[in-house]
Amino acid sequence: MAIRIADRGNGARPDQPRPAALPAGDVTFMFTDIEGSTRLASGLGAERYRVVLHRHRALVREVLRATGGTEIDTEGDSFFVAFHDAAAACAAAVGIQTALRAADWPDQGPGAGPLRPRVRMGLHTGEAWPSAGGYATPEVHRTARICSAAHGDQILASAACADAAGLPPADVRRLGDFELRGLPGATELVQLTAPGLPSAFPPPPVRPLTHHLPADLKTPVPRPGEDRELDRAFASHRLVTLTGLTGCGKTTVAKAWARRRLAFYEGGVWYCRAGDDLGGALLNALGRRPEALRPALDTAIDRLRGAHALLVLDDLTRRFAPDVERLLSECPDLAVLAVGVRPLELPGEAKRALGLPSADDGAAILAGYCEERGAPWTAADCRRLAVAVEGFVPALAALAEVTALASPAAALQRLTDDPVGVLDGARGGRFKAAVDGAVAAISGPARAVVLELAARPRGATVDEVLELCRQRDGSLEALVELVDVALVVIERPSMDQAVYRVPAPLRWLLVGPDEQEAAERESPHAAVTASFAERLVHPVPFDGPRLRAVA
């Protein structure tokens, strides 16, 4: 938008002031107009409306002269003004509203009282440079949109304007982030308040920006058990980590849960992938621009400091743990759902490893993969195959191609004949690569424990794990590590018992199906315990099928 000062030549109107030097650099713009001016003019009639309009203009200009505002343009009942100083612009807005409320206005008739025009106002601060007697900058568009979002008697401003003016919290009511038509990103709007001015208004008539969750390309399969676990964790914690093997569905579960929590966070739900710069990713999610000569994380913290908001941070690694800790310490109403392969290990962190879906959910997930490939198989068709891999999502994804191209029965037969070959070679070896990456990231004691548990298809209790690991300290810590990265799942056959077990697809890659069947027949406290004790003394050879994933 390029707005120029009106021509002040021989045809200039005598009520307009002479032009002043236009502000440059950090400029605060102001737009004002009378709400419902057309209805007001028709109701008052031409003569009385002309009196109202002229009195309105005189009051506005009187305040602008006192506060240093430069009138850029006046059209009908609206003003466009620029200020060198944001604090002066805010003071002018409050002064104009106060003057309008105190002035005398034409009477509407017997018993109706005076008809005071209700003026809506919008302010915004941004970098701008005058050109050809006006401004050509998106900041003018933004200010005009802010004014359009205001109600009569209301002063709306961007948070950038309020921050530049240094207004105290008592003078500012933060309304949230909004999408302004035709403008990229989000604009945080605030309402300026002052004694004697009304403070209760309806929400701005523009679409609020309450989240940055990517739209789902297809409806995710519900995981109510995982939703309940996350609800329980956030009931008493502000930081929850959702962990699991690459490709196990963590992101899908996290986004679906966060979308259902939108109503609980008036400050918004913001999703981003950390990438190389967590601060920059947060600013992008919040629709904010980075500030020159300032770390992006500092700018993001300023935006989130007073917000009751939820951050969903995907692909988060432990190197960002200090940044997350700072976010939580400086933003007391912020909650963080961190999604990654491993937990962050921060104080106050609640850890949730993604569990195995139910048989029905696993079948629905596999049927969805087949539908994407044009195959007609339903969840009922895929159920036996999903049960065979215990609903383990990376294994379901690995089986999707052969299932879609052949049939669930054919895929199940291939899985029965050669489970390692099917999973190892499917989808370019991505399933095995995910297992390799997870095992490579855990400690030596954890690798030893996962191998022993992989040799026990029915799993082991805590006491049995301690017995297996009695010759080495740290076995419980190793078990916790395995649960955190979802290489081991917890099953509870009763309230007072927990069994720790490696999912079947992982066992097949770690120990091979033949050794698995042999382990079923042998006494777990004889051959298995002896072989484990031998490994504690001698290095484990990395040459058999049992160790292909940890080599």
Coordinates of N, CA, C and O in Angstrom, one line a residue, residues 144-271:
A144 N -3.7 -1.2 8.9 CA -5.1 -1.1 8.5 C -5.9 -2.3 8.8 O -7.1 -2.2 9.3
R145 N -5.3 -3.5 8.7 CA -6.0 -4.7 9.1 C -6.3 -4.7 10.6 O -7.4 -5.2 11.1
I146 N -5.4 -4.2 11.4 CA -5.6 -4.2 12.9 C -6.7 -3.3 13.2 O -7.6 -3.6 14.1
C147 N -6.8 -2.1 12.5 CA -7.9 -1.2 12.8 C -9.2 -1.8 12.4 O -10.2 -1.7 13.1
S148 N -9.2 -2.6 11.3 CA -10.5 -3.2 10.9 C -10.9 -4.3 11.9 O -12.1 -4.6 11.9
A149 N -10.0 -4.8 12.6 CA -10.3 -5.9 13.6 C -10.8 -5.3 14.9 O -11.3 -6.0 15.8
A150 N -10.7 -4.0 15.1 CA -11.2 -3.3 16.4 C -12.7 -3.1 16.3 O -13.3 -3.0 15.3
H151 N -13.2 -2.9 17.5 CA -14.6 -2.5 17.7 C -14.6 -1.0 18.0 O -13.6 -0.4 18.4
G152 N -15.8 -0.4 17.9 CA -15.9 1.0 18.3 C -15.5 1.2 19.7 O -15.9 0.4 20.6
D153 N -14.8 2.3 20.0 CA -14.2 2.7 21.3 C -13.0 1.8 21.7 O -12.5 2.1 22.8
Q154 N -12.6 0.9 20.9 CA -11.5 0.0 21.2 C -10.2 0.4 20.5 O -10.2 0.9 19.4
I155 N -9.1 0.3 21.3 CA -7.8 0.6 20.7 C -7.0 -0.8 20.6 O -6.7 -1.4 21.6
L156 N -6.8 -1.3 19.4 CA -6.1 -2.5 19.2 C -4.7 -2.1 18.7 O -4.5 -1.1 17.9
A157 N -3.7 -2.8 19.1 CA -2.3 -2.6 18.7 C -1.6 -3.9 18.5 O -2.0 -4.9 19.1
S158 N -0.6 -3.9 17.7 CA 0.3 -5.1 17.6 C 1.1 -5.2 18.9 O 1.4 -4.2 19.5
A159 N 1.5 -6.4 19.2 CA 2.4 -6.6 20.4 C 3.7 -5.8 20.1 O 4.4 -5.3 21.1
A160 N 4.1 -5.7 18.8 CA 5.4 -5.0 18.5 C 5.2 -3.6 18.9 O 6.2 -3.0 19.4
C161 N 4.1 -3.0 18.7 CA 3.9 -1.6 19.1 C 3.9 -1.4 20.6 O 4.6 -0.5 21.2
A162 N 3.2 -2.3 21.3 CA 3.2 -2.2 22.8 C 4.6 -2.4 23.4 O 4.9 -1.7 24.3
D163 N 5.3 -3.3 22.8 CA 6.7 -3.6 23.3 C 7.6 -2.4 23.0 O 8.4 -2.0 23.9
A164 N 7.4 -1.8 21.8 CA 8.3 -0.6 21.5 C 7.9 0.6 22.4 O 8.8 1.4 22.7
A165 N 6.7 0.7 22.8 CA 6.2 1.8 23.6 C 6.6 1.5 25.1 O 6.6 2.5 25.9
G166 N 7.0 0.3 25.4 CA 7.4 0.0 26.8 C 6.2 0.1 27.8 O 6.4 0.6 28.9
L167 N 5.0 -0.2 27.3 CA 3.8 -0.1 28.2 C 3.9 -1.1 29.3 O 4.3 -2.3 29.1
P168 N 3.5 -0.7 30.5 CA 3.4 -1.6 31.6 C 2.3 -2.7 31.4 O 1.3 -2.4 30.7
P169 N 2.4 -3.8 32.0 CA 1.4 -4.9 31.8 C 0.0 -4.4 32.2 O -1.0 -4.9 31.6
A170 N -0.2 -3.5 33.1 CA -1.5 -3.1 33.5 C -2.2 -2.3 32.4 O -3.4 -2.2 32.4
D171 N -1.5 -1.8 31.5 CA -2.1 -1.0 30.4 C -2.3 -1.8 29.1 O -2.7 -1.3 28.1
V172 N -2.0 -3.1 29.2 CA -2.1 -3.9 28.0 C -2.8 -5.2 28.3 O -2.6 -5.9 29.3
R173 N -3.8 -5.6 27.4 CA -4.5 -6.9 27.5 C -4.1 -7.7 26.3 O -4.5 -7.3 25.2
R174 N -3.4 -8.8 26.5 CA -3.0 -9.6 25.3 C -4.1 -10.4 24.9 O -4.7 -11.2 25.7
L175 N -4.4 -10.4 23.6 CA -5.6 -11.1 23.0 C -5.2 -12.4 22.3 O -6.1 -13.2 22.0
G176 N -3.9 -12.5 21.9 CA -3.5 -13.7 21.2 C -3.0 -13.4 19.8 O -2.9 -12.3 19.4
D177 N -2.7 -14.5 19.1 CA -2.3 -14.4 17.7 C -3.4 -14.5 16.7 O -4.3 -15.3 16.9
F178 N -3.3 -13.7 15.6 CA -4.4 -13.7 14.7 C -3.8 -13.7 13.2 O -2.7 -13.2 13.0
E179 N -4.6 -14.3 12.3 CA -4.2 -14.2 10.9 C -4.9 -13.0 10.3 O -6.1 -12.9 10.3
L180 N -4.1 -12.1 9.8 CA -4.7 -10.9 9.1 C -4.7 -11.1 7.6 O -3.7 -11.5 7.0
R181 N -5.8 -10.8 7.0 CA -6.1 -11.1 5.6 C -5.0 -10.5 4.7 O -4.7 -9.4 4.8
G182 N -4.4 -11.4 3.9 CA -3.4 -11.0 2.9 C -2.0 -10.8 3.4 O -1.1 -10.5 2.7
L183 N -1.8 -11.1 4.7 CA -0.5 -10.9 5.3 C 0.1 -12.3 5.8 O -0.7 -13.1 6.4
P184 N 1.3 -12.5 5.6 CA 1.9 -13.8 6.0 C 2.1 -13.8 7.5 O 2.2 -12.8 8.2
G185 N 2.2 -15.1 8.1 CA 2.5 -15.2 9.5 C 1.3 -14.8 10.4 O 0.2 -14.6 9.9
A186 N 1.7 -14.7 11.6 CA 0.7 -14.3 12.6 C 1.0 -12.9 13.2 O 2.2 -12.5 13.3
T187 N 0.0 -12.3 13.7 CA 0.2 -11.0 14.4 C -0.5 -11.1 15.8 O -1.6 -11.4 15.9
E188 N 0.3 -10.8 16.8 CA -0.2 -10.8 18.1 C -0.9 -9.5 18.4 O -0.2 -8.4 18.3
L189 N -2.1 -9.5 18.8 CA -2.9 -8.3 19.0 C -3.0 -8.1 20.5 O -3.2 -9.0 21.3
V190 N -2.9 -6.8 20.9 CA -3.2 -6.4 22.3 C -4.2 -5.3 22.3 O -4.4 -4.6 21.3
Q191 N -4.9 -5.1 23.4 CA -5.8 -4.0 23.6 C -5.2 -3.1 24.6 O -4.8 -3.5 25.7
L192 N -5.2 -1.8 24.3 CA -4.7 -0.8 25.2 C -5.8 -0.4 26.1 O -7.0 -0.2 25.7
T193 N -5.5 -0.3 27.4 CA -6.5 0.1 28.4 C -6.1 1.3 29.2 O -4.9 1.6 29.2
A194 N -7.0 2.0 29.7 CA -6.7 3.3 30.5 C -8.0 3.6 31.3 O -9.1 3.2 31.0
P195 N -7.8 4.3 32.4 CA -8.9 4.6 33.3 C -9.9 5.5 32.5 O -9.6 6.4 31.7
G196 N -11.2 5.2 32.7 CA -12.2 5.9 32.0 C -12.6 5.3 30.7 O -13.6 5.8 30.1
L197 N -11.8 4.4 30.1 CA -12.2 3.8 28.8 C -12.8 2.4 29.0 O -12.4 1.7 30.0
P198 N -13.7 2.0 28.2 CA -14.3 0.7 28.3 C -13.2 -0.4 28.1 O -12.2 -0.2 27.3
S199 N -13.3 -1.5 28.7 CA -12.3 -2.6 28.6 C -12.9 -3.9 28.1 O -12.2 -4.8 27.7
A200 N -14.2 -4.1 28.1 CA -14.9 -5.3 27.7 C -15.4 -5.2 26.3 O -16.2 -4.4 26.0
F201 N -14.8 -6.0 25.4 CA -15.2 -6.0 24.0 C -15.3 -7.5 23.5 O -14.6 -8.4 24.1
P202 N -16.1 -7.7 22.5 CA -16.1 -9.1 21.9 C -14.7 -9.4 21.3 O -13.9 -8.5 21.1
P203 N -14.4 -10.7 21.0 CA -13.2 -11.0 20.3 C -13.1 -10.3 19.0 O -14.1 -10.0 18.3
P204 N -11.8 -10.0 18.5 CA -11.7 -9.4 17.2 C -12.3 -10.3 16.1 O -12.2 -11.5 16.2
P205 N -12.9 -9.6 15.1 CA -13.6 -10.4 14.1 C -12.6 -10.9 13.0 O -12.9 -10.7 11.8
V206 N -11.5 -11.4 13.4 CA -10.6 -12.0 12.5 C -10.2 -13.4 13.1 O -10.4 -13.7 14.2
R207 N -9.7 -14.3 12.2 CA -9.5 -15.7 12.6 C -8.3 -15.7 13.5 O -7.1 -15.3 13.2
P208 N -8.5 -16.3 14.7 CA -7.3 -16.4 15.6 C -6.4 -17.5 15.2 O -6.9 -18.6 14.7
L209 N -5.1 -17.3 15.4 CA -4.2 -18.4 15.1 C -3.8 -19.1 16.4 O -3.2 -18.5 17.2
T210 N -4.4 -20.3 16.5 CA -4.3 -21.0 17.8 C -3.3 -22.2 17.7 O -3.1 -22.8 18.8
H211 N -2.9 -22.5 16.6 CA -2.0 -23.7 16.5 C -1.2 -23.6 15.2 O -1.5 -22.9 14.3
H212 N -0.2 -24.5 15.2 CA 0.6 -24.6 13.9 C 0.8 -26.1 13.7 O 1.8 -26.6 13.3
L213 N -0.3 -26.9 13.9 CA -0.3 -28.3 13.7 C -0.5 -28.6 12.2 O -1.5 -28.1 11.6
P214 N 0.4 -29.3 11.5 CA 0.2 -29.6 10.1 C -1.1 -30.4 9.9 O -1.5 -31.2 10.7
A215 N -1.8 -30.1 8.8 CA -3.1 -30.8 8.5 C -2.8 -32.2 8.2 O -1.8 -32.6 7.5
D216 N -3.6 -33.1 8.7 CA -3.4 -34.6 8.4 C -3.9 -34.9 7.0 O -4.9 -34.4 6.5
L217 N -3.0 -35.6 6.2 CA -3.4 -36.0 4.9 C -4.5 -37.1 4.9 O -5.2 -37.3 4.0
K218 N -4.5 -37.9 6.1 CA -5.5 -38.9 6.3 C -5.8 -38.9 7.7 O -5.0 -38.6 8.6
T219 N -7.0 -39.4 8.1 CA -7.4 -39.5 9.5 C -6.5 -40.5 10.2 O -6.5 -41.7 9.8
P220 N -5.8 -40.1 11.3 CA -5.0 -41.1 12.0 C -5.8 -42.1 12.7 O -7.0 -41.8 13.1
V221 N -5.3 -43.3 12.9 CA -6.0 -44.4 13.6 C -6.0 -44.0 15.1 O -4.9 -43.7 15.6
P222 N -7.1 -43.9 15.8 CA -7.1 -43.5 17.2 C -6.3 -44.4 18.0 O -6.3 -45.6 17.8
R223 N -5.6 -43.8 19.0 CA -4.8 -44.6 20.0 C -5.3 -44.2 21.4 O -4.6 -43.4 22.1
P224 N -6.5 -44.5 21.8 CA -7.0 -44.0 23.1 C -6.1 -44.3 24.3 O -6.1 -43.5 25.2
G225 N -5.5 -45.4 24.3 CA -4.6 -45.8 25.4 C -3.4 -44.8 25.5 O -3.1 -44.3 26.6
E226 N -2.8 -44.4 24.4 CA -1.7 -43.4 24.4 C -2.3 -42.0 24.8 O -1.6 -41.3 25.5
D227 N -3.5 -41.7 24.4 CA -4.0 -40.4 24.7 C -4.2 -40.3 26.2 O -3.9 -39.3 26.9
R228 N -4.7 -41.4 26.8 CA -4.9 -41.4 28.3 C -3.6 -41.3 29.0 O -3.5 -40.6 30.1
E229 N -2.6 -41.9 28.5 CA -1.2 -41.8 29.2 C -0.7 -40.4 29.1 O -0.1 -39.9 30.1
L230 N -0.9 -39.7 28.0 CA -0.4 -38.4 27.9 C -1.2 -37.4 28.8 O -0.7 -36.5 29.4
D231 N -2.5 -37.6 28.8 CA -3.4 -36.8 29.7 C -2.9 -37.0 31.1 O -2.8 -36.0 31.9
R232 N -2.7 -38.2 31.5 CA -2.2 -38.5 32.9 C -0.9 -37.8 33.2 O -0.7 -37.2 34.3
A233 N 0.0 -37.8 32.3 CA 1.3 -37.3 32.5 C 1.3 -35.7 32.6 O 1.9 -35.1 33.5
F234 N 0.5 -35.1 31.7 CA 0.4 -33.6 31.8 C -0.5 -33.1 32.9 O -0.4 -31.9 33.2
A235 N -1.2 -34.0 33.6 CA -2.0 -33.5 34.7 C -1.0 -33.0 35.9 O -1.4 -32.2 36.7
S236 N 0.2 -33.5 35.9 CA 1.1 -33.1 37.0 C 2.5 -32.7 36.5 O 3.4 -32.5 37.3
H237 N 2.7 -32.7 35.2 CA 4.0 -32.3 34.7 C 3.9 -31.3 33.5 O 2.9 -31.4 32.8
R238 N 4.9 -30.5 33.4 CA 4.9 -29.5 32.3 C 5.7 -30.0 31.1 O 5.7 -29.5 30.0
L239 N 6.6 -31.0 31.4 CA 7.5 -31.6 30.3 C 7.2 -33.1 30.2 O 7.4 -33.8 31.2
V240 N 6.8 -33.5 29.1 CA 6.5 -34.9 28.8 C 7.3 -35.3 27.6 O 7.2 -34.6 26.5
T241 N 8.0 -36.4 27.6 CA 8.7 -36.9 26.4 C 8.0 -38.2 25.9 O 7.7 -39.1 26.7
L242 N 7.8 -38.2 24.6 CA 7.2 -39.4 24.0 C 8.3 -40.0 23.1 O 8.7 -39.3 22.1
T243 N 8.7 -41.2 23.5 CA 9.9 -41.8 22.8 C 9.5 -43.1 22.1 O 8.5 -43.7 22.4
G244 N 10.4 -43.5 21.2 CA 10.2 -44.8 20.5 C 11.1 -44.9 19.3 O 11.7 -43.9 18.9
L245 N 11.1 -46.0 18.7 CA 11.9 -46.3 17.6 C 11.5 -45.4 16.4 O 10.3 -45.1 16.3
T246 N 12.4 -45.1 15.5 CA 12.1 -44.3 14.3 C 11.0 -45.0 13.5 O 11.1 -46.2 13.2
G247 N 10.0 -44.3 13.1 CA 8.9 -44.9 12.3 C 7.8 -45.6 13.1 O 6.9 -46.3 12.5
C248 N 7.8 -45.5 14.4 CA 6.8 -46.2 15.2 C 5.5 -45.4 15.4 O 4.6 -45.9 16.0
G249 N 5.4 -44.2 14.9 CA 4.2 -43.5 14.9 C 4.1 -42.4 16.0 O 3.0 -41.9 16.3
K250 N 5.3 -42.0 16.6 CA 5.3 -41.0 17.7 C 4.7 -39.7 17.2 O 3.9 -39.1 17.9
T251 N 5.1 -39.3 16.0 CA 4.7 -38.0 15.5 C 3.1 -38.0 15.3 O 2.4 -37.0 15.7
T252 N 2.6 -39.1 14.7 CA 1.2 -39.2 14.5 C 0.4 -39.1 15.8 O -0.6 -38.4 15.9
V253 N 0.8 -39.8 16.8 CA 0.2 -39.9 18.1 C 0.2 -38.5 18.7 O -0.8 -38.0 19.2
A254 N 1.4 -37.8 18.7 CA 1.6 -36.5 19.3 C 0.7 -35.5 18.7 O 0.1 -34.7 19.4
K255 N 0.7 -35.4 17.4 CA -0.1 -34.4 16.7 C -1.6 -34.6 16.9 O -2.4 -33.7 17.1
A256 N -2.0 -35.9 16.9 CA -3.5 -36.2 17.1 C -3.9 -35.8 18.5 O -5.0 -35.2 18.7
W257 N -3.0 -36.1 19.5 CA -3.4 -35.8 20.9 C -3.4 -34.3 21.0 O -4.3 -33.7 21.6
A258 N -2.4 -33.6 20.5 CA -2.3 -32.1 20.6 C -3.5 -31.4 20.0 O -4.0 -30.4 20.5
R259 N -4.0 -31.9 18.8 CA -5.1 -31.3 18.2 C -6.4 -31.4 19.1 O -7.2 -30.5 19.1
R260 N -6.5 -32.5 19.8 CA -7.6 -32.6 20.7 C -7.5 -31.8 22.0 O -8.5 -31.6 22.8
R261 N -6.3 -31.2 22.2 CA -6.1 -30.3 23.4 C -6.2 -28.8 23.1 O -5.8 -28.0 23.9
L262 N -6.6 -28.5 21.9 CA -6.6 -27.0 21.5 C -7.4 -26.2 22.5 O -7.0 -25.1 22.8
A263 N -8.5 -26.7 22.9 CA -9.4 -25.9 23.8 C -8.8 -25.7 25.2 O -9.2 -24.8 25.9
F264 N -7.7 -26.4 25.6 CA -7.2 -26.3 26.9 C -6.1 -25.3 27.0 O -5.6 -25.0 28.1
Y265 N -5.6 -24.8 25.8 CA -4.4 -23.9 25.8 C -4.8 -22.6 25.0 O -4.7 -22.6 23.8
E266 N -5.3 -21.6 25.8 CA -5.7 -20.4 25.1 C -4.5 -19.7 24.5 O -4.7 -18.8 23.5
G267 N -3.3 -20.0 24.9 CA -2.1 -19.4 24.3 C -1.7 -20.1 23.0 O -0.7 -19.7 22.4
G268 N -2.4 -21.2 22.6 CA -2.1 -21.9 21.4 C -1.3 -23.2 21.6 O -0.8 -23.4 22.6
V269 N -1.4 -24.0 20.5 CA -0.6 -25.2 20.4 C 0.3 -25.1 19.2 O -0.2 -24.9 18.1
W270 N 1.6 -25.2 19.4 CA 2.6 -24.9 18.4 C 3.5 -26.1 18.2 O 4.1 -26.6 19.1
Y271 N 3.5 -26.5 16.9 CA 4.3 -27.7 16.5 C 5.4 -27.3 15.7 O 5.3 -26.4 14.8

